[in-house]
Short mmCIF file of C-alpha atoms in Angstrom, two decimals:
data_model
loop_
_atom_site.label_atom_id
_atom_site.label_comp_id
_atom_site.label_asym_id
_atom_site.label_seq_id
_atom_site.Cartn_x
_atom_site.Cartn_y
_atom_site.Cartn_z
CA UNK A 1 -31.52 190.67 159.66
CA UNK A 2 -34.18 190.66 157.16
CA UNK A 3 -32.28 190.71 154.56
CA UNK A 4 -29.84 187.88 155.50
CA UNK A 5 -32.98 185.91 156.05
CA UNK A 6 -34.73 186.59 152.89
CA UNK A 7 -31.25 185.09 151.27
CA UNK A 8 -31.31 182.15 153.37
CA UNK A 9 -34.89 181.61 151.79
CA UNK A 10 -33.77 182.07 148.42
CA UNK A 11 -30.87 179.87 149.06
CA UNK A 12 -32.73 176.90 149.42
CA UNK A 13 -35.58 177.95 147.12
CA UNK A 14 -33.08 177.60 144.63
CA UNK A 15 -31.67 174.47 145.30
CA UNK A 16 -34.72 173.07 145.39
CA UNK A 17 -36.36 174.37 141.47
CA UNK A 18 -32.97 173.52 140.10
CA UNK A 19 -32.27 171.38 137.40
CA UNK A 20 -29.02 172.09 137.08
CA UNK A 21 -25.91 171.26 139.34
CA UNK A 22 -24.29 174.40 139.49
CA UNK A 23 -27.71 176.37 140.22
CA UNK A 24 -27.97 173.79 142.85
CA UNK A 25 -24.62 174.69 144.48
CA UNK A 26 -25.07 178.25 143.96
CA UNK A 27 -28.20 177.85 146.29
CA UNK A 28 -26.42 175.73 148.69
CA UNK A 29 -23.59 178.48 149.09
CA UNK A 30 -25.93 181.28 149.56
CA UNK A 31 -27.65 179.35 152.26
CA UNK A 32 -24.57 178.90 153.89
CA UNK A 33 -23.13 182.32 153.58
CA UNK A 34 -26.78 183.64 154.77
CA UNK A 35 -26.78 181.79 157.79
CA UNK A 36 -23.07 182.38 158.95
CA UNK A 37 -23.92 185.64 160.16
CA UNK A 38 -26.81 184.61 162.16
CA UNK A 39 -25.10 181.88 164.22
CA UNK A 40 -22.70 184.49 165.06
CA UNK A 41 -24.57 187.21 166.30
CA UNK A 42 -24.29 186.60 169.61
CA UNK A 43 -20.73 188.35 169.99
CA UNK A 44 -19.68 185.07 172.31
CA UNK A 45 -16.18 182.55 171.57
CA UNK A 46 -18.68 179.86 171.55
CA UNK A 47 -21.09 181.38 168.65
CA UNK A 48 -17.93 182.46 166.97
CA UNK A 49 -16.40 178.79 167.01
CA UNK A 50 -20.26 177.04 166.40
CA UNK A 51 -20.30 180.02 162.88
CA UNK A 52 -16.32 178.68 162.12
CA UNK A 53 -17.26 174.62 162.78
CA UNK A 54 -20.79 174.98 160.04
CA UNK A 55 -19.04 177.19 157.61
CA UNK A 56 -16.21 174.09 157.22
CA UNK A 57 -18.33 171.56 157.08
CA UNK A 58 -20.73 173.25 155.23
CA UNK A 59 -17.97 174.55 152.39
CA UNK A 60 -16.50 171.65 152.39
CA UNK A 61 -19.73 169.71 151.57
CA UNK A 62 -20.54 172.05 148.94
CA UNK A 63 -17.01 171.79 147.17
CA UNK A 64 -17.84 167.76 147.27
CA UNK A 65 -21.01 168.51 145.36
CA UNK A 66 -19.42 170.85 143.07
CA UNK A 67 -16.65 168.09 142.50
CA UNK A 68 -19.17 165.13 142.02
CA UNK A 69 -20.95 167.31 139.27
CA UNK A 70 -17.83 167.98 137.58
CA UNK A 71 -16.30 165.09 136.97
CA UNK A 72 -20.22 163.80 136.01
CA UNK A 73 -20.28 166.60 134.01
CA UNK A 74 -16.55 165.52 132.54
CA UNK A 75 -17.49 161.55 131.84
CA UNK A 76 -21.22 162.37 130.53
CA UNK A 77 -21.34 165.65 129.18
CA UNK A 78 -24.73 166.44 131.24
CA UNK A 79 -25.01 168.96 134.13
CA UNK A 80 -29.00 167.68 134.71
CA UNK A 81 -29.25 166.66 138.44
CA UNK A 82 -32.33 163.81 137.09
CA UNK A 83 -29.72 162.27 134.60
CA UNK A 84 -27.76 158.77 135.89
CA UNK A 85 -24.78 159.94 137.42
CA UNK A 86 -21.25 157.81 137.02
CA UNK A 87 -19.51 155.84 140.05
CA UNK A 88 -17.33 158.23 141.58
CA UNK A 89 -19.93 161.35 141.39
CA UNK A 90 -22.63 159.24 143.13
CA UNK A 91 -20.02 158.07 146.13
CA UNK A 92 -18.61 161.76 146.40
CA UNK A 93 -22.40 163.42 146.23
CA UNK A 94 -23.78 160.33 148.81
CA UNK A 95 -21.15 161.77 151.23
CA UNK A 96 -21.57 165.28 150.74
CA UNK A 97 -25.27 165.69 151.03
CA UNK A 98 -24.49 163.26 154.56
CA UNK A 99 -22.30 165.80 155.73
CA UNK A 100 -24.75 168.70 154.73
CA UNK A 101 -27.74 166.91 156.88
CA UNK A 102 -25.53 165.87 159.53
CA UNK A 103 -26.12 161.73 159.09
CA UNK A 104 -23.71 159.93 161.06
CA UNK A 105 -21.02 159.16 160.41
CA UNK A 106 -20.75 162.52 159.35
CA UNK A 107 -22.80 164.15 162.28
CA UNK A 108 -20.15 165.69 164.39
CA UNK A 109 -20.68 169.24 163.63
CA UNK A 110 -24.51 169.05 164.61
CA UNK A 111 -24.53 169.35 168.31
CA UNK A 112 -21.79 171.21 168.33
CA UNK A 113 -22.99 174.00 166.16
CA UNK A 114 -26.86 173.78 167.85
CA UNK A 115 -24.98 174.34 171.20
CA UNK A 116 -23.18 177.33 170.24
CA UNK A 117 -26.04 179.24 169.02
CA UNK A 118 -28.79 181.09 170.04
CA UNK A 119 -32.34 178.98 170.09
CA UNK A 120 -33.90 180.22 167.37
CA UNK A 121 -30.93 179.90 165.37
CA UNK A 122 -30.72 176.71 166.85
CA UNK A 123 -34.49 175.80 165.63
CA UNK A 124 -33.63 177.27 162.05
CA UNK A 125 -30.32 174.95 161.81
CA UNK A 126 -32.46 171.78 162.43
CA UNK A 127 -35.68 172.93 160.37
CA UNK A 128 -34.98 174.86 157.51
CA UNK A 129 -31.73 174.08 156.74
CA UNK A 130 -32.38 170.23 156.59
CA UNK A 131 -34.93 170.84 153.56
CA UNK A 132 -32.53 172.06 150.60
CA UNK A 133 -30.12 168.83 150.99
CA UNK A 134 -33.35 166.69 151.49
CA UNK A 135 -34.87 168.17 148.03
CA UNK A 136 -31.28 166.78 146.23
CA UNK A 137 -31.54 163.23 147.77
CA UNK A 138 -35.05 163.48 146.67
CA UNK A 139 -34.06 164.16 142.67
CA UNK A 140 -30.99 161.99 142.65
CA UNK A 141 -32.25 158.78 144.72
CA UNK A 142 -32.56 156.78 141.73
CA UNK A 143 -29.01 157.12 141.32
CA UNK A 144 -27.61 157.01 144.57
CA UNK A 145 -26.75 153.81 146.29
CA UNK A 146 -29.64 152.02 148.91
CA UNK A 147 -27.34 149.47 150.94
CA UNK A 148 -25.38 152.95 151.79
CA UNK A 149 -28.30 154.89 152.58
CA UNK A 150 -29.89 152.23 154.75
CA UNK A 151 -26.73 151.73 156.28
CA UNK A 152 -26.30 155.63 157.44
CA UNK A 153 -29.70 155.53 158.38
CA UNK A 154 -29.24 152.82 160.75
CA UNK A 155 -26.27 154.62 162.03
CA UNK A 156 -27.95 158.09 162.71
CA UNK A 157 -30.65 156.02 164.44
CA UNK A 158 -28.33 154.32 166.59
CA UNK A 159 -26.41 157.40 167.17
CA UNK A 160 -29.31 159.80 167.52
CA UNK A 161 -29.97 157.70 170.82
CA UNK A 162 -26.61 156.77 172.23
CA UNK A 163 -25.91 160.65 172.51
CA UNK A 164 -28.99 162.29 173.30
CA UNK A 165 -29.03 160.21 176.80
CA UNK A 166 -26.28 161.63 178.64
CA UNK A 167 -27.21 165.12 177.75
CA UNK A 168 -28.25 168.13 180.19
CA UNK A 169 -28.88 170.75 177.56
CA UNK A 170 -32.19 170.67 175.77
CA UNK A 171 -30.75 172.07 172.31
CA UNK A 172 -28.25 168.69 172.09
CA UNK A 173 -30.62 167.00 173.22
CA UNK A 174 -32.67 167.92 170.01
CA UNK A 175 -29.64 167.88 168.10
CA UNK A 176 -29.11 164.25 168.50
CA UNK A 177 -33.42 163.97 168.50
CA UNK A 178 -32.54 165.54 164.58
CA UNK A 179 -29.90 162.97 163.98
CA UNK A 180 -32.51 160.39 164.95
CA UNK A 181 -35.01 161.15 162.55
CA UNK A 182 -32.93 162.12 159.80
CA UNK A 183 -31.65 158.67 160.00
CA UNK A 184 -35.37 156.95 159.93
CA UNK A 185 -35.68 159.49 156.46
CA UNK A 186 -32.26 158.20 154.94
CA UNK A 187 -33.46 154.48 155.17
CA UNK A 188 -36.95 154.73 153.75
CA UNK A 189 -35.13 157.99 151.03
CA UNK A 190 -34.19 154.70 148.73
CA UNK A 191 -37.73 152.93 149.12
CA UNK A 192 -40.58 155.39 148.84
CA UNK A 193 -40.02 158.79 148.13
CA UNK A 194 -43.40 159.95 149.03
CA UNK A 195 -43.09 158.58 152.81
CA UNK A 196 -39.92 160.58 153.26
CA UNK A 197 -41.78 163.97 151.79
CA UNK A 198 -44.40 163.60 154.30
CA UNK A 199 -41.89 162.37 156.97
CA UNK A 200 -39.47 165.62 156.16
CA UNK A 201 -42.85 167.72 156.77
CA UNK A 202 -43.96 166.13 159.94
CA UNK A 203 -40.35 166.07 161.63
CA UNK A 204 -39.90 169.98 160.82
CA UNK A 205 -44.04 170.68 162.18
CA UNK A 206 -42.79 168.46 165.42
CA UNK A 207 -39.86 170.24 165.82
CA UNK A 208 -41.30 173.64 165.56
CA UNK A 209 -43.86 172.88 167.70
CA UNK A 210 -40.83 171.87 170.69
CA UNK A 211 -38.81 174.71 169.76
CA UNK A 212 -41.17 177.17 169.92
CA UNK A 213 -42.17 176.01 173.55
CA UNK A 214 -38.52 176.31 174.60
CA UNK A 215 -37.88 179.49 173.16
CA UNK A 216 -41.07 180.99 174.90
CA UNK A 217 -40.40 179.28 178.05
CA UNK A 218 -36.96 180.07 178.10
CA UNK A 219 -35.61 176.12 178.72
CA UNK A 220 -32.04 176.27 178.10
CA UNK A 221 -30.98 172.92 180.33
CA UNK A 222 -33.49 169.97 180.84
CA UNK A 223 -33.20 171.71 184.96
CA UNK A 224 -34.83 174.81 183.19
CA UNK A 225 -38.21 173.06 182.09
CA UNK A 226 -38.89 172.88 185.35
CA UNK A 227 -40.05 176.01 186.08
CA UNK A 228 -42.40 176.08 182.80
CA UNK A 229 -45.59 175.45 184.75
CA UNK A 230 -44.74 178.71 186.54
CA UNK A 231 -44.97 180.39 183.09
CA UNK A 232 -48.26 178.90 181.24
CA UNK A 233 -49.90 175.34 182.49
CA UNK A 234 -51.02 174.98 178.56
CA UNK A 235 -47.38 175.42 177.56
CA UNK A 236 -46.72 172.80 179.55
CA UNK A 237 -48.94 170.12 178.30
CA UNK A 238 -48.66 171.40 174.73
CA UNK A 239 -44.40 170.69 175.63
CA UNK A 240 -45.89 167.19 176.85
CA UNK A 241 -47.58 166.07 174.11
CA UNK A 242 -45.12 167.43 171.38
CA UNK A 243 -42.16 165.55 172.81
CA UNK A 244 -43.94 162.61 172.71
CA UNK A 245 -45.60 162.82 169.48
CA UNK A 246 -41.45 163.76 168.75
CA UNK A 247 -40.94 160.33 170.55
CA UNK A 248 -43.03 158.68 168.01
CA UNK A 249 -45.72 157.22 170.63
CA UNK A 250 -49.32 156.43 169.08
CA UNK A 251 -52.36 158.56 169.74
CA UNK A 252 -49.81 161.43 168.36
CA UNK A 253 -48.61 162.29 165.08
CA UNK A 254 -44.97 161.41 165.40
CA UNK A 255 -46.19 157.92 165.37
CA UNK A 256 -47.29 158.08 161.58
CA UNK A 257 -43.53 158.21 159.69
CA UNK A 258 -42.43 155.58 162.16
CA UNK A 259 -45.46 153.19 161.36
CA UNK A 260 -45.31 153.51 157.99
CA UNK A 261 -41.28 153.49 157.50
CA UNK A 262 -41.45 149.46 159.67
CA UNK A 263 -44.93 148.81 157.15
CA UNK A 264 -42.20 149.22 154.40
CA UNK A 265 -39.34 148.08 155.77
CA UNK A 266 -40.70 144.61 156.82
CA UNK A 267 -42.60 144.50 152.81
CA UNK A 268 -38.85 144.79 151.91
CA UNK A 269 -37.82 142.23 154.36
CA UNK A 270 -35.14 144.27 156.16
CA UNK A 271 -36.42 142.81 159.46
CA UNK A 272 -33.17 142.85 160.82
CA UNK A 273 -32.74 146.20 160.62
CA UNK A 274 -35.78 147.66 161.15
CA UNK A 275 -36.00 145.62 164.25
CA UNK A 276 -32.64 147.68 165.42
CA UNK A 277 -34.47 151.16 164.35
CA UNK A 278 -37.32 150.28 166.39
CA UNK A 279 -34.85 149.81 169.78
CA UNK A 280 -32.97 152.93 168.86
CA UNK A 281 -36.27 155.16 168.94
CA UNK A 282 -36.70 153.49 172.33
CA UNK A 283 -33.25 154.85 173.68
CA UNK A 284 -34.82 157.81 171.93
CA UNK A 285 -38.06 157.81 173.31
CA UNK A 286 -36.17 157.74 176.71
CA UNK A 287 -35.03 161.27 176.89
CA UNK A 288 -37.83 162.73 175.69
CA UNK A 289 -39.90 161.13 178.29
CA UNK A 290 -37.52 162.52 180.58
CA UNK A 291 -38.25 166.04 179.48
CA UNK A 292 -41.94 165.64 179.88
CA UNK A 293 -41.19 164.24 183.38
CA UNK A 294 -39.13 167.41 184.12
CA UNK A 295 -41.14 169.59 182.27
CA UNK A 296 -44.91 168.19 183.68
CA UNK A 297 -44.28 166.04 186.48
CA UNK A 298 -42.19 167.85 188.88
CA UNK A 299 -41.88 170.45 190.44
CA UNK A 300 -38.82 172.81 190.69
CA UNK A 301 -37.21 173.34 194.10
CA UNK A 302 -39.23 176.81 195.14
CA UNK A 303 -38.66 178.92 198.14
CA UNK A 304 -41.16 181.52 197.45
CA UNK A 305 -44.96 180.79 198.42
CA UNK A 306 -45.76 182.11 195.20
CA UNK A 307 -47.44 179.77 192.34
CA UNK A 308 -46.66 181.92 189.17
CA UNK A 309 -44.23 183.89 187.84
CA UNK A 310 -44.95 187.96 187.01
CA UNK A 311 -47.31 187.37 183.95
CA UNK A 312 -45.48 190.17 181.86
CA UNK A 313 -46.46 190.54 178.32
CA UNK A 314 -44.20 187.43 176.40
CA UNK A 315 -41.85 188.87 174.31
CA UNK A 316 -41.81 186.27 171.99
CA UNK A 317 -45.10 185.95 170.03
CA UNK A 318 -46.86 182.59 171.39
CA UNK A 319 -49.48 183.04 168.12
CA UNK A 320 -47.21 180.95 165.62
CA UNK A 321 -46.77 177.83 168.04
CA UNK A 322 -50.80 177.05 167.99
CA UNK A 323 -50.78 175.69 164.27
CA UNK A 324 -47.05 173.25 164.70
CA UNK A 325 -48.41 172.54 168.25
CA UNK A 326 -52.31 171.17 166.86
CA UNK A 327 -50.65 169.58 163.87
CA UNK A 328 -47.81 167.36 165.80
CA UNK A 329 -50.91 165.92 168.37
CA UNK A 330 -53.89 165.47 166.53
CA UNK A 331 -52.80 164.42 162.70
CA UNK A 332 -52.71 160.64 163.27
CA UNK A 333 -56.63 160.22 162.13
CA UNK A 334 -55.32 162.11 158.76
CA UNK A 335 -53.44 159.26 157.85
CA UNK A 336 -55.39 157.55 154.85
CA UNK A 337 -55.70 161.34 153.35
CA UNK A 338 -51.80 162.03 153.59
CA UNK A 339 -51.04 158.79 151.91
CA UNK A 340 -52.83 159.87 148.93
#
């Protein structure tokens, strides 16, 4: 296990110190082979089909990149991924590094796979994974096209909250909450680099933070969470406050990326469409409150008299949630110093 994780590092670690489009691929293609093995550990059809649905999309993403670098390669005679690329290589590498993130239109794969895998495989898929495709869009957006980006970032908004609504089980449910934001990173990846860095780092410290709650607490289905005041009161309002700093509300530090992406967005006077992002991370906002309502407002239909549950030793370490969980509440008063 180690050792397949240790690759999946160096996968990405490649990708993102390359200069060069095949080293890039080569990193892309360990990452994928590493984490193959992982989804399908549990010996289950559904893990089996979840490993079979990401290694598709995934290969055939990476043979898109390959392709677009190619025929680049073929017109300009440069494999450097900072050079200008020509028209076909842009359109085929726009799509494939879509596909890779899971940006709608190209999202299908995302809930799927999240559902058929274990949680923390599930929290790896929409954290770690997300940052090697990110890095290319970051070294390439000069070349790449903005009226498509904004576009698909509209799109994953849109479709980040449409399908997260009708959901039951929490790991679609931040599937589709992944979608969301990824789409709020594609529109602003065009304007300002910088705000989609410090976006990228916020959305994976939120959404480690609201993993690692549901992996200790054991919250499969939204019915699961609740029974999480039974477990650890603190876990519970820790849950709270991350899903609505994931929500994007104010005092919390999901609200940063979203005040700053409409700050641009209206400079640039796409008011239009940043008044359609805004209602999408409403229909957003929506399930999320409906976790914390589960999660800290009710309680579960008991028949015992007891309060608590056994308090047995937690077999998952709860040490490594206290720095994601501190970070996604209280980093809102940072903002001057992160915009340095």
């Amino acid at each position: 296990y180690m050792i397949i994780l240790s690759t999946l590092a160096t996968g990405t670690i490649i990708t993102m110190t390359s200069y060069h489009w095949l080293m890039a691929w080569v990193g892309l293609e360990l990452n994928t082979l590493a984490i193959i093995p992982i989804i399908s550990t549990m010996h289950h059809p559904r893990s089996t089909e979840a490993a079979t649905k990401y290694f598709l999309t995934q290969a055939a993403a990476s043979a898109l990149i390959l392709f677009s670098s190619m025929t680049n390669a073929w017109n300009t005679g440069s494999w450097d991924i900072t050079q200008p690329l020509t028209s076909p290589s842009y359109i085929l590498l726009t799509m494939a590094l879509a596909m890779k993130l899971g940006l709608a239109p190209l999202h299908f794969w995302l809930p799927e796979v999240i559902q058929g895998s274990t949680m923390t495989t599930a929290f790896i898929i929409t954290t770690w994974q997300k940052i090697a495709p990110m890095s290319l869009i970051f070294l390439t957006m000069n070349n790449l096209s903005t009226s498509v980006f904004l576009l698909m970032g509209l799109l994953s908004s849109l479709v980040g909250g449409w399908g997260g609504l009708n959901q039951t089980q929490t790991r679609k449910i931040m599937a589709y909450s992944s979608i969301a934001h990824l789409g709020w990173m594609a529109t602003i990846s065009s304007i300002m680099t910088n705000i989609l860095i410090m976006n990228l780092l916020i959305y994976l410290i939120m959404t480690t933070s609201v993993f690692l709650s549901l992996i200790i607490s054991k919250s499969k289905t939204v019915q699961d969470t609740t029974s999480t005041w039974t477990l650890s009161p603190t876990l519970t309002i820790i849950m709270l406050l991350s899903l609505l700093s994931l929500g994007g509300l104010p005092p919390l530090t999901g609200f940063i990326p979203k005040w700053l992406i409409m700050e641009e967005l209206i400079l640039q006077n796409f008011n239009l469409l940043i008044s359609m992002m805004a209602a999408s991370s409403l229909l957003s906002l929506y399930f999320y409150l409906r976790l914390t309502y589960t999660t800290a407002l009710t309680l579960s239909p008991n028949t015992t008299q007891t309060k608590f549950k056994w308090r047995f030793y937690p077999n998952t370490p709860t040490m490594f949630i206290t720095a994601p969980a501190t970070i996604s509440i209280f980093l809102l008063p940072m903002t001057p110093l992160i915009l340095l």
